[in-house]
mmCIF file of C-alpha atoms in Angstrom:
data_model
loop_
_atom_site.group_PDB
_atom_site.id
_atom_site.type_symbol
_atom_site.label_atom_id
_atom_site.label_comp_id
_atom_site.label_asym_id
_atom_site.label_seq_id
_atom_site.Cartn_x
_atom_site.Cartn_y
_atom_site.Cartn_z
ATOM 1 C CA UNK A 1 26.947 -135.019 -49.839
ATOM 2 C CA UNK A 2 26.508 -137.782 -52.440
ATOM 3 C CA UNK A 3 24.098 -137.266 -55.310
ATOM 4 C CA UNK A 4 22.544 -139.624 -57.845
ATOM 5 C CA UNK A 5 20.864 -138.323 -61.012
ATOM 6 C CA UNK A 6 17.933 -140.187 -62.546
ATOM 7 C CA UNK A 7 16.618 -139.310 -66.025
ATOM 8 C CA UNK A 8 13.552 -141.015 -67.526
ATOM 9 C CA UNK A 9 14.035 -143.837 -65.006
ATOM 10 C CA UNK A 10 10.866 -145.652 -63.903
ATOM 11 C CA UNK A 11 12.683 -146.621 -60.684
ATOM 12 C CA UNK A 12 13.582 -143.033 -59.770
ATOM 13 C CA UNK A 13 12.345 -141.851 -56.368
ATOM 14 C CA UNK A 14 9.530 -139.284 -56.424
ATOM 15 C CA UNK A 15 10.614 -135.653 -56.277
ATOM 16 C CA UNK A 16 9.905 -133.875 -52.988
ATOM 17 C CA UNK A 17 11.644 -130.568 -53.678
ATOM 18 C CA UNK A 18 12.192 -127.896 -56.323
ATOM 19 C CA UNK A 19 15.037 -125.414 -55.845
ATOM 20 C CA UNK A 20 15.733 -122.946 -58.653
ATOM 21 C CA UNK A 21 19.366 -123.439 -59.582
ATOM 22 C CA UNK A 22 21.794 -121.884 -62.011
ATOM 23 C CA UNK A 23 24.769 -122.844 -64.130
ATOM 24 C CA UNK A 24 27.216 -120.394 -65.679
ATOM 25 C CA UNK A 25 28.897 -120.724 -69.055
ATOM 26 C CA UNK A 26 32.050 -118.617 -68.839
ATOM 27 C CA UNK A 27 34.584 -118.610 -71.671
ATOM 28 C CA UNK A 28 38.086 -117.195 -71.868
ATOM 29 C CA UNK A 29 39.653 -115.363 -74.821
ATOM 30 C CA UNK A 30 40.546 -118.714 -76.427
ATOM 31 C CA UNK A 31 36.925 -119.898 -76.273
ATOM 32 C CA UNK A 32 37.648 -122.407 -73.526
ATOM 33 C CA UNK A 33 34.842 -123.112 -71.044
ATOM 34 C CA UNK A 34 35.244 -122.874 -67.268
ATOM 35 C CA UNK A 35 34.504 -126.309 -65.766
ATOM 36 C CA UNK A 36 34.797 -127.886 -62.342
ATOM 37 C CA UNK A 37 35.393 -131.496 -61.344
ATOM 38 C CA UNK A 38 32.587 -132.067 -58.854
ATOM 39 C CA UNK A 39 33.080 -133.836 -55.546
ATOM 40 C CA UNK A 40 29.429 -134.920 -55.134
ATOM 41 C CA UNK A 41 29.147 -137.147 -58.221
ATOM 42 C CA UNK A 42 32.735 -137.195 -59.569
ATOM 43 C CA UNK A 43 31.634 -135.685 -62.913
ATOM 44 C CA UNK A 44 32.831 -132.548 -64.652
ATOM 45 C CA UNK A 45 30.286 -129.746 -64.742
ATOM 46 C CA UNK A 46 29.592 -126.074 -65.209
ATOM 47 C CA UNK A 47 29.869 -124.101 -61.977
ATOM 48 C CA UNK A 48 26.517 -123.370 -60.372
ATOM 49 C CA UNK A 49 24.142 -124.197 -57.560
ATOM 50 C CA UNK A 50 20.919 -123.380 -55.797
ATOM 51 C CA UNK A 51 19.240 -120.009 -55.370
ATOM 52 C CA UNK A 52 19.034 -118.747 -51.787
ATOM 53 C CA UNK A 53 16.456 -116.454 -50.192
ATOM 54 C CA UNK A 54 17.649 -112.841 -50.317
ATOM 55 C CA UNK A 55 19.423 -113.176 -53.686
ATOM 56 C CA UNK A 56 18.454 -112.195 -57.204
ATOM 57 C CA UNK A 57 19.160 -114.961 -59.696
ATOM 58 C CA UNK A 58 22.171 -113.005 -61.008
ATOM 59 C CA UNK A 59 23.498 -112.834 -57.425
ATOM 60 C CA UNK A 60 23.260 -116.648 -57.300
ATOM 61 C CA UNK A 61 25.385 -116.971 -60.439
ATOM 62 C CA UNK A 62 28.054 -114.609 -59.117
ATOM 63 C CA UNK A 63 28.175 -116.299 -55.688
ATOM 64 C CA UNK A 64 28.261 -119.886 -56.953
ATOM 65 C CA UNK A 65 30.953 -119.229 -59.570
ATOM 66 C CA UNK A 66 33.070 -117.483 -56.931
ATOM 67 C CA UNK A 67 32.569 -120.309 -54.390
ATOM 68 C CA UNK A 68 33.291 -123.131 -56.813
ATOM 69 C CA UNK A 69 35.991 -121.626 -59.036
ATOM 70 C CA UNK A 70 37.503 -118.544 -57.359
ATOM 71 C CA UNK A 71 36.601 -116.350 -60.328
ATOM 72 C CA UNK A 72 34.517 -113.158 -60.359
ATOM 73 C CA UNK A 73 31.924 -112.934 -63.125
ATOM 74 C CA UNK A 74 28.996 -110.797 -64.243
ATOM 75 C CA UNK A 75 25.876 -112.232 -65.837
ATOM 76 C CA UNK A 76 25.530 -111.580 -69.538
ATOM 77 C CA UNK A 77 22.272 -113.302 -70.606
ATOM 78 C CA UNK A 78 20.078 -116.338 -70.042
ATOM 79 C CA UNK A 79 20.688 -119.210 -72.480
ATOM 80 C CA UNK A 80 18.195 -121.834 -71.364
ATOM 81 C CA UNK A 81 15.638 -123.141 -68.870
ATOM 82 C CA UNK A 82 15.969 -126.832 -67.964
ATOM 83 C CA UNK A 83 12.940 -128.092 -66.059
ATOM 84 C CA UNK A 84 12.458 -131.704 -67.050
ATOM 85 C CA UNK A 85 10.254 -133.302 -64.361
ATOM 86 C CA UNK A 86 11.656 -136.716 -65.373
ATOM 87 C CA UNK A 87 15.131 -135.660 -64.225
ATOM 88 C CA UNK A 88 15.516 -135.873 -60.447
ATOM 89 C CA UNK A 89 18.572 -135.725 -58.178
ATOM 90 C CA UNK A 90 18.544 -137.836 -55.016
ATOM 91 C CA UNK A 91 20.757 -136.663 -52.130
ATOM 92 C CA UNK A 92 21.726 -138.876 -49.208
ATOM 93 C CA UNK A 93 19.733 -136.772 -46.715
ATOM 94 C CA UNK A 94 16.459 -137.885 -48.387
ATOM 95 C CA UNK A 95 15.946 -134.829 -50.564
ATOM 96 C CA UNK A 96 14.855 -135.693 -54.113
ATOM 97 C CA UNK A 97 15.112 -132.522 -56.132
ATOM 98 C CA UNK A 98 13.412 -132.089 -59.485
ATOM 99 C CA UNK A 99 15.548 -130.434 -62.164
ATOM 100 C CA UNK A 100 14.984 -126.673 -62.290
ATOM 101 C CA UNK A 101 18.084 -125.065 -63.731
ATOM 102 C CA UNK A 102 18.586 -121.742 -65.493
ATOM 103 C CA UNK A 103 21.711 -121.397 -67.648
ATOM 104 C CA UNK A 104 23.502 -118.075 -68.178
ATOM 105 C CA UNK A 105 26.410 -116.798 -70.208
ATOM 106 C CA UNK A 106 28.623 -114.902 -67.798
ATOM 107 C CA UNK A 107 31.738 -112.778 -68.356
ATOM 108 C CA UNK A 108 35.000 -113.050 -66.472
ATOM 109 C CA UNK A 109 35.900 -109.992 -64.416
ATOM 110 C CA UNK A 110 38.717 -111.177 -62.148
ATOM 111 C CA UNK A 111 39.795 -113.646 -59.500
ATOM 112 C CA UNK A 112 42.023 -116.694 -59.771
ATOM 113 C CA UNK A 113 41.277 -120.434 -59.854
ATOM 114 C CA UNK A 114 40.508 -121.964 -56.490
ATOM 115 C CA UNK A 115 39.050 -125.373 -55.636
ATOM 116 C CA UNK A 116 36.442 -125.874 -52.903
ATOM 117 C CA UNK A 117 34.604 -128.584 -50.994
ATOM 118 C CA UNK A 118 32.324 -128.895 -54.053
ATOM 119 C CA UNK A 119 35.009 -128.689 -56.771
ATOM 120 C CA UNK A 120 38.252 -130.686 -56.646
ATOM 121 C CA UNK A 121 39.528 -129.166 -59.897
ATOM 122 C CA UNK A 122 38.883 -125.905 -61.779
ATOM 123 C CA UNK A 123 39.879 -125.907 -65.447
ATOM 124 C CA UNK A 124 39.431 -123.994 -68.700
ATOM 125 C CA UNK A 125 38.537 -126.653 -71.259
ATOM 126 C CA UNK A 126 38.380 -126.340 -75.052
ATOM 127 C CA UNK A 127 34.966 -127.405 -76.460
ATOM 128 C CA UNK A 128 36.417 -130.343 -78.438
ATOM 129 C CA UNK A 129 38.100 -131.581 -75.265
ATOM 130 C CA UNK A 130 34.842 -131.366 -73.276
ATOM 131 C CA UNK A 131 33.557 -134.219 -75.457
ATOM 132 C CA UNK A 132 36.196 -136.506 -73.930
ATOM 133 C CA UNK A 133 35.383 -135.696 -70.281
ATOM 134 C CA UNK A 134 32.689 -137.366 -68.176
ATOM 135 C CA UNK A 135 29.814 -134.879 -67.958
ATOM 136 C CA UNK A 136 26.148 -135.534 -67.295
ATOM 137 C CA UNK A 137 24.269 -135.385 -70.635
ATOM 138 C CA UNK A 138 22.030 -132.583 -69.342
ATOM 139 C CA UNK A 139 25.134 -130.519 -68.520
ATOM 140 C CA UNK A 140 26.614 -131.169 -71.973
ATOM 141 C CA UNK A 141 23.343 -129.959 -73.523
ATOM 142 C CA UNK A 142 23.504 -126.650 -71.627
ATOM 143 C CA UNK A 143 27.037 -126.030 -72.916
ATOM 144 C CA UNK A 144 25.985 -126.826 -76.503
ATOM 145 C CA UNK A 145 22.987 -124.485 -76.279
ATOM 146 C CA UNK A 146 25.065 -121.650 -74.796
ATOM 147 C CA UNK A 147 27.873 -121.933 -77.351
ATOM 148 C CA UNK A 148 25.622 -122.184 -80.406
ATOM 149 C CA UNK A 149 24.282 -118.645 -79.755
ATOM 150 C CA UNK A 150 20.629 -119.531 -80.193
ATOM 151 C CA UNK A 151 18.316 -116.692 -81.188
ATOM 152 C CA UNK A 152 16.151 -117.310 -78.117
ATOM 153 C CA UNK A 153 16.931 -119.280 -74.960
ATOM 154 C CA UNK A 154 16.091 -122.973 -74.879
ATOM 155 C CA UNK A 155 12.938 -123.817 -72.896
ATOM 156 C CA UNK A 156 12.714 -127.440 -71.800
ATOM 157 C CA UNK B 1 -6.365 -115.829 -49.909
ATOM 158 C CA UNK B 2 -5.357 -112.194 -49.477
ATOM 159 C CA UNK B 3 -1.954 -111.015 -50.619
ATOM 160 C CA UNK B 4 0.069 -107.878 -49.976
ATOM 161 C CA UNK B 5 3.057 -106.926 -52.139
ATOM 162 C CA UNK B 6 6.002 -105.061 -50.650
ATOM 163 C CA UNK B 7 8.725 -103.532 -52.862
ATOM 164 C CA UNK B 8 11.786 -101.803 -51.404
ATOM 165 C CA UNK B 9 9.885 -101.417 -48.133
ATOM 166 C CA UNK B 10 11.990 -101.405 -44.949
ATOM 167 C CA UNK B 11 8.916 -102.626 -43.047
ATOM 168 C CA UNK B 12 8.347 -105.655 -45.278
ATOM 169 C CA UNK B 13 8.312 -109.013 -43.499
ATOM 170 C CA UNK B 14 11.306 -111.282 -44.172
ATOM 171 C CA UNK B 15 10.870 -113.787 -46.999
ATOM 172 C CA UNK B 16 10.496 -117.408 -45.894
ATOM 173 C CA UNK B 17 9.764 -119.009 -49.261
ATOM 174 C CA UNK B 18 10.763 -119.017 -52.919
ATOM 175 C CA UNK B 19 8.426 -120.637 -55.440
ATOM 176 C CA UNK B 20 9.331 -120.366 -59.120
ATOM 177 C CA UNK B 21 6.330 -118.784 -60.801
ATOM 178 C CA UNK B 22 5.351 -117.823 -64.319
ATOM 179 C CA UNK B 23 3.350 -115.197 -66.144
ATOM 180 C CA UNK B 24 2.166 -115.462 -69.734
ATOM 181 C CA UNK B 25 1.938 -112.649 -72.251
ATOM 182 C CA UNK B 26 -0.655 -113.760 -74.805
ATOM 183 C CA UNK B 27 -1.815 -111.418 -77.554
ATOM 184 C CA UNK B 28 -4.672 -111.701 -80.034
ATOM 185 C CA UNK B 29 -4.619 -110.740 -83.727
ATOM 186 C CA UNK B 30 -5.326 -107.107 -82.777
ATOM 187 C CA UNK B 31 -2.313 -106.972 -80.443
ATOM 188 C CA UNK B 32 -4.483 -106.941 -77.327
ATOM 189 C CA UNK B 33 -3.050 -108.598 -74.202
ATOM 190 C CA UNK B 34 -4.872 -111.267 -72.197
ATOM 191 C CA UNK B 35 -5.367 -109.986 -68.639
ATOM 192 C CA UNK B 36 -7.250 -111.130 -65.579
ATOM 193 C CA UNK B 37 -8.795 -109.153 -62.745
ATOM 194 C CA UNK B 38 -7.338 -110.891 -59.697
ATOM 195 C CA UNK B 39 -9.375 -111.790 -56.659
ATOM 196 C CA UNK B 40 -6.421 -111.900 -54.204
ATOM 197 C CA UNK B 41 -5.310 -108.262 -54.483
ATOM 198 C CA UNK B 42 -8.037 -106.717 -56.701
ATOM 199 C CA UNK B 43 -5.456 -105.709 -59.350
ATOM 200 C CA UNK B 44 -5.319 -106.573 -63.033
ATOM 201 C CA UNK B 45 -2.526 -108.937 -63.990
ATOM 202 C CA UNK B 46 -1.107 -111.345 -66.517
ATOM 203 C CA UNK B 47 -2.313 -114.907 -65.992
ATOM 204 C CA UNK B 48 0.196 -117.081 -64.175
ATOM 205 C CA UNK B 49 1.086 -118.806 -60.950
ATOM 206 C CA UNK B 50 3.414 -121.148 -59.139
ATOM 207 C CA UNK B 51 5.336 -124.107 -60.515
ATOM 208 C CA UNK B 52 4.310 -127.485 -59.094
ATOM 209 C CA UNK B 53 6.397 -130.625 -58.651
ATOM 210 C CA UNK B 54 5.974 -132.915 -61.654
ATOM 211 C CA UNK B 55 5.655 -130.109 -64.201
ATOM 212 C CA UNK B 56 8.089 -128.547 -66.653
ATOM 213 C CA UNK B 57 7.980 -124.747 -66.572
ATOM 214 C CA UNK B 58 6.108 -124.756 -69.911
ATOM 215 C CA UNK B 59 3.521 -127.097 -68.344
ATOM 216 C CA UNK B 60 3.042 -124.509 -65.572
ATOM 217 C CA UNK B 61 2.316 -121.775 -68.116
ATOM 218 C CA UNK B 62 -0.230 -123.918 -69.976
ATOM 219 C CA UNK B 63 -1.982 -125.040 -66.756
ATOM 220 C CA UNK B 64 -2.156 -121.604 -65.125
ATOM 221 C CA UNK B 65 -3.434 -119.835 -68.244
ATOM 222 C CA UNK B 66 -6.110 -122.514 -68.649
ATOM 223 C CA UNK B 67 -7.141 -122.325 -64.973
ATOM 224 C CA UNK B 68 -7.297 -118.539 -64.810
ATOM 225 C CA UNK B 69 -8.598 -117.645 -68.281
ATOM 226 C CA UNK B 70 -10.116 -120.715 -69.953
ATOM 227 C CA UNK B 71 -7.752 -120.409 -72.919
ATOM 228 C CA UNK B 72 -5.331 -123.015 -74.294
ATOM 229 C CA UNK B 73 -1.849 -121.728 -75.110
ATOM 230 C CA UNK B 74 1.593 -122.973 -76.083
ATOM 231 C CA UNK B 75 4.801 -121.391 -74.872
ATOM 232 C CA UNK B 76 6.677 -119.385 -77.460
ATOM 233 C CA UNK B 77 9.756 -117.980 -75.655
ATOM 234 C CA UNK B 78 11.004 -116.569 -72.373
ATOM 235 C CA UNK B 79 10.944 -112.756 -72.153
ATOM 236 C CA UNK B 80 12.308 -112.078 -68.679
ATOM 237 C CA UNK B 81 13.401 -113.278 -65.244
ATOM 238 C CA UNK B 82 12.153 -111.215 -62.299
ATOM 239 C CA UNK B 83 13.913 -112.116 -59.065
ATOM 240 C CA UNK B 84 14.140 -108.941 -57.024
ATOM 241 C CA UNK B 85 14.793 -110.009 -53.405
ATOM 242 C CA UNK B 86 13.356 -106.674 -52.254
ATOM 243 C CA UNK B 87 9.946 -107.623 -53.650
ATOM 244 C CA UNK B 88 8.062 -109.985 -51.349
ATOM 245 C CA UNK B 89 4.437 -111.112 -51.260
ATOM 246 C CA UNK B 90 2.858 -111.764 -47.868
ATOM 247 C CA UNK B 91 -0.090 -114.174 -47.752
ATOM 248 C CA UNK B 92 -2.502 -114.416 -44.843
ATOM 249 C CA UNK B 93 -1.336 -117.955 -43.964
ATOM 250 C CA UNK B 94 2.091 -116.580 -42.934
ATOM 251 C CA UNK B 95 3.927 -117.378 -46.155
ATOM 252 C CA UNK B 96 6.174 -114.521 -47.319
ATOM 253 C CA UNK B 97 7.281 -115.361 -50.818
ATOM 254 C CA UNK B 98 10.228 -113.677 -52.482
ATOM 255 C CA UNK B 99 9.634 -112.669 -56.110
ATOM 256 C CA UNK B 100 10.814 -115.348 -58.531
ATOM 257 C CA UNK B 101 8.854 -115.005 -61.744
ATOM 258 C CA UNK B 102 9.651 -116.086 -65.287
ATOM 259 C CA UNK B 103 7.741 -114.343 -68.084
ATOM 260 C CA UNK B 104 6.888 -116.035 -71.386
ATOM 261 C CA UNK B 105 5.278 -115.071 -74.653
ATOM 262 C CA UNK B 106 2.646 -117.700 -75.351
ATOM 263 C CA UNK B 107 0.421 -118.298 -78.359
ATOM 264 C CA UNK B 108 -3.320 -118.837 -78.303
ATOM 265 C CA UNK B 109 -4.457 -122.260 -79.467
ATOM 266 C CA UNK B 110 -8.092 -122.492 -78.414
ATOM 267 C CA UNK B 111 -10.514 -122.377 -75.514
ATOM 268 C CA UNK B 112 -12.919 -119.627 -74.492
ATOM 269 C CA UNK B 113 -12.847 -117.040 -71.700
ATOM 270 C CA UNK B 114 -13.742 -118.353 -68.273
ATOM 271 C CA UNK B 115 -13.331 -116.749 -64.849
ATOM 272 C CA UNK B 116 -12.142 -118.692 -61.800
ATOM 273 C CA UNK B 117 -11.697 -118.387 -58.042
ATOM 274 C CA UNK B 118 -8.472 -116.455 -58.798
ATOM 275 C CA UNK B 119 -9.788 -114.310 -61.672
ATOM 276 C CA UNK B 120 -13.093 -112.428 -61.529
ATOM 277 C CA UNK B 121 -12.704 -111.082 -65.078
ATOM 278 C CA UNK B 122 -10.841 -112.228 -68.193
ATOM 279 C CA UNK B 123 -10.285 -109.574 -70.854
ATOM 280 C CA UNK B 124 -8.258 -108.777 -73.980
ATOM 281 C CA UNK B 125 -6.888 -105.297 -73.377
ATOM 282 C CA UNK B 126 -5.183 -102.963 -75.871
ATOM 283 C CA UNK B 127 -1.722 -101.823 -74.655
ATOM 284 C CA UNK B 128 -2.747 -98.134 -74.448
ATOM 285 C CA UNK B 129 -5.726 -99.124 -72.326
ATOM 286 C CA UNK B 130 -3.534 -101.182 -69.948
ATOM 287 C CA UNK B 131 -1.985 -97.887 -68.830
ATOM 288 C CA UNK B 132 -5.348 -96.867 -67.381
ATOM 289 C CA UNK B 133 -5.926 -100.060 -65.373
ATOM 290 C CA UNK B 134 -4.612 -100.740 -61.861
ATOM 291 C CA UNK B 135 -1.685 -103.171 -62.291
ATOM 292 C CA UNK B 136 1.256 -103.763 -59.995
ATOM 293 C CA UNK B 137 4.292 -101.899 -61.403
ATOM 294 C CA UNK B 138 6.265 -105.164 -61.636
ATOM 295 C CA UNK B 139 3.484 -106.653 -63.773
ATOM 296 C CA UNK B 140 3.406 -103.603 -66.030
ATOM 297 C CA UNK B 141 7.181 -103.960 -66.510
ATOM 298 C CA UNK B 142 6.830 -107.579 -67.670
ATOM 299 C CA UNK B 143 4.264 -106.535 -70.280
ATOM 300 C CA UNK B 144 6.488 -103.712 -71.518
ATOM 301 C CA UNK B 145 9.492 -106.032 -71.796
ATOM 302 C CA UNK B 146 7.509 -108.701 -73.632
ATOM 303 C CA UNK B 147 5.941 -106.289 -76.122
ATOM 304 C CA UNK B 148 9.143 -104.394 -76.940
ATOM 305 C CA UNK B 149 10.701 -107.571 -78.435
ATOM 306 C CA UNK B 150 14.020 -107.271 -76.641
ATOM 307 C CA UNK B 151 16.988 -108.975 -78.263
ATOM 308 C CA UNK B 152 17.595 -111.023 -75.105
ATOM 309 C CA UNK B 153 15.314 -111.640 -72.133
ATOM 310 C CA UNK B 154 15.418 -109.223 -69.234
ATOM 311 C CA UNK B 155 17.331 -110.509 -66.192
ATOM 312 C CA UNK B 156 16.518 -108.706 -62.948
#
């Protein structure tokens, strides 16, 4: 499914949906960050996705990281809430979803890298190399906030 | 609208909805906590309510506290995520909402106490006195977590 992000765009379509979503910041013992190359918008991103009925939010993190990367993780702590109403994502089925993303540090427990229909590549990327990859600015911000070890989670 | 909470109840109806919601923990200079006496389930509770399209999550906190208590607040920090899929709230219009609540410390900025259709009383209550009031256990837990100044927010 194709997806277009609009941020602070007066021509953005009006949001008609809010789905709590998650992203996971997982690092390896060299400090590299687990990223996927997304199929829906061709950008690199943190693994993550939408909460489903019947799950706790930590369950969502574990399931989405497994689905998109092949790795098993456990949630460590929340690092930020990203709920900018001027950031909407339009999907080609007519859904226009307002940003509502919760970012978590998560710890690697097992598994091995595996691509999926949503992720055409799964890579561990050093922070200085992330700067050279195409990522949505809001995704870059979540990585920065998670790696700077803020005293309290970002609320925005 | 009447509401019934079910926690870990095999006879609970199946959830058909998830709405990100907030509660606010606001204290005065004596350490008393701002509580409301709810009309929907006759319990005492933290002010709060559901996120609406077009708002950031901090906007939701400010709006709900104003609507239910008459006070103006600003969000300070997140203190916990409460997303137990075995806690559902059944409303008399058929909605069965799965718990998805984000708790925030918020600071008082102004306003004066005012009841509403959702709150028949608005009171500042000392922590030791909260123990004697009827509150849902999940609400009591959010107050405990917020007042104990955890190093990182609760995730559950």
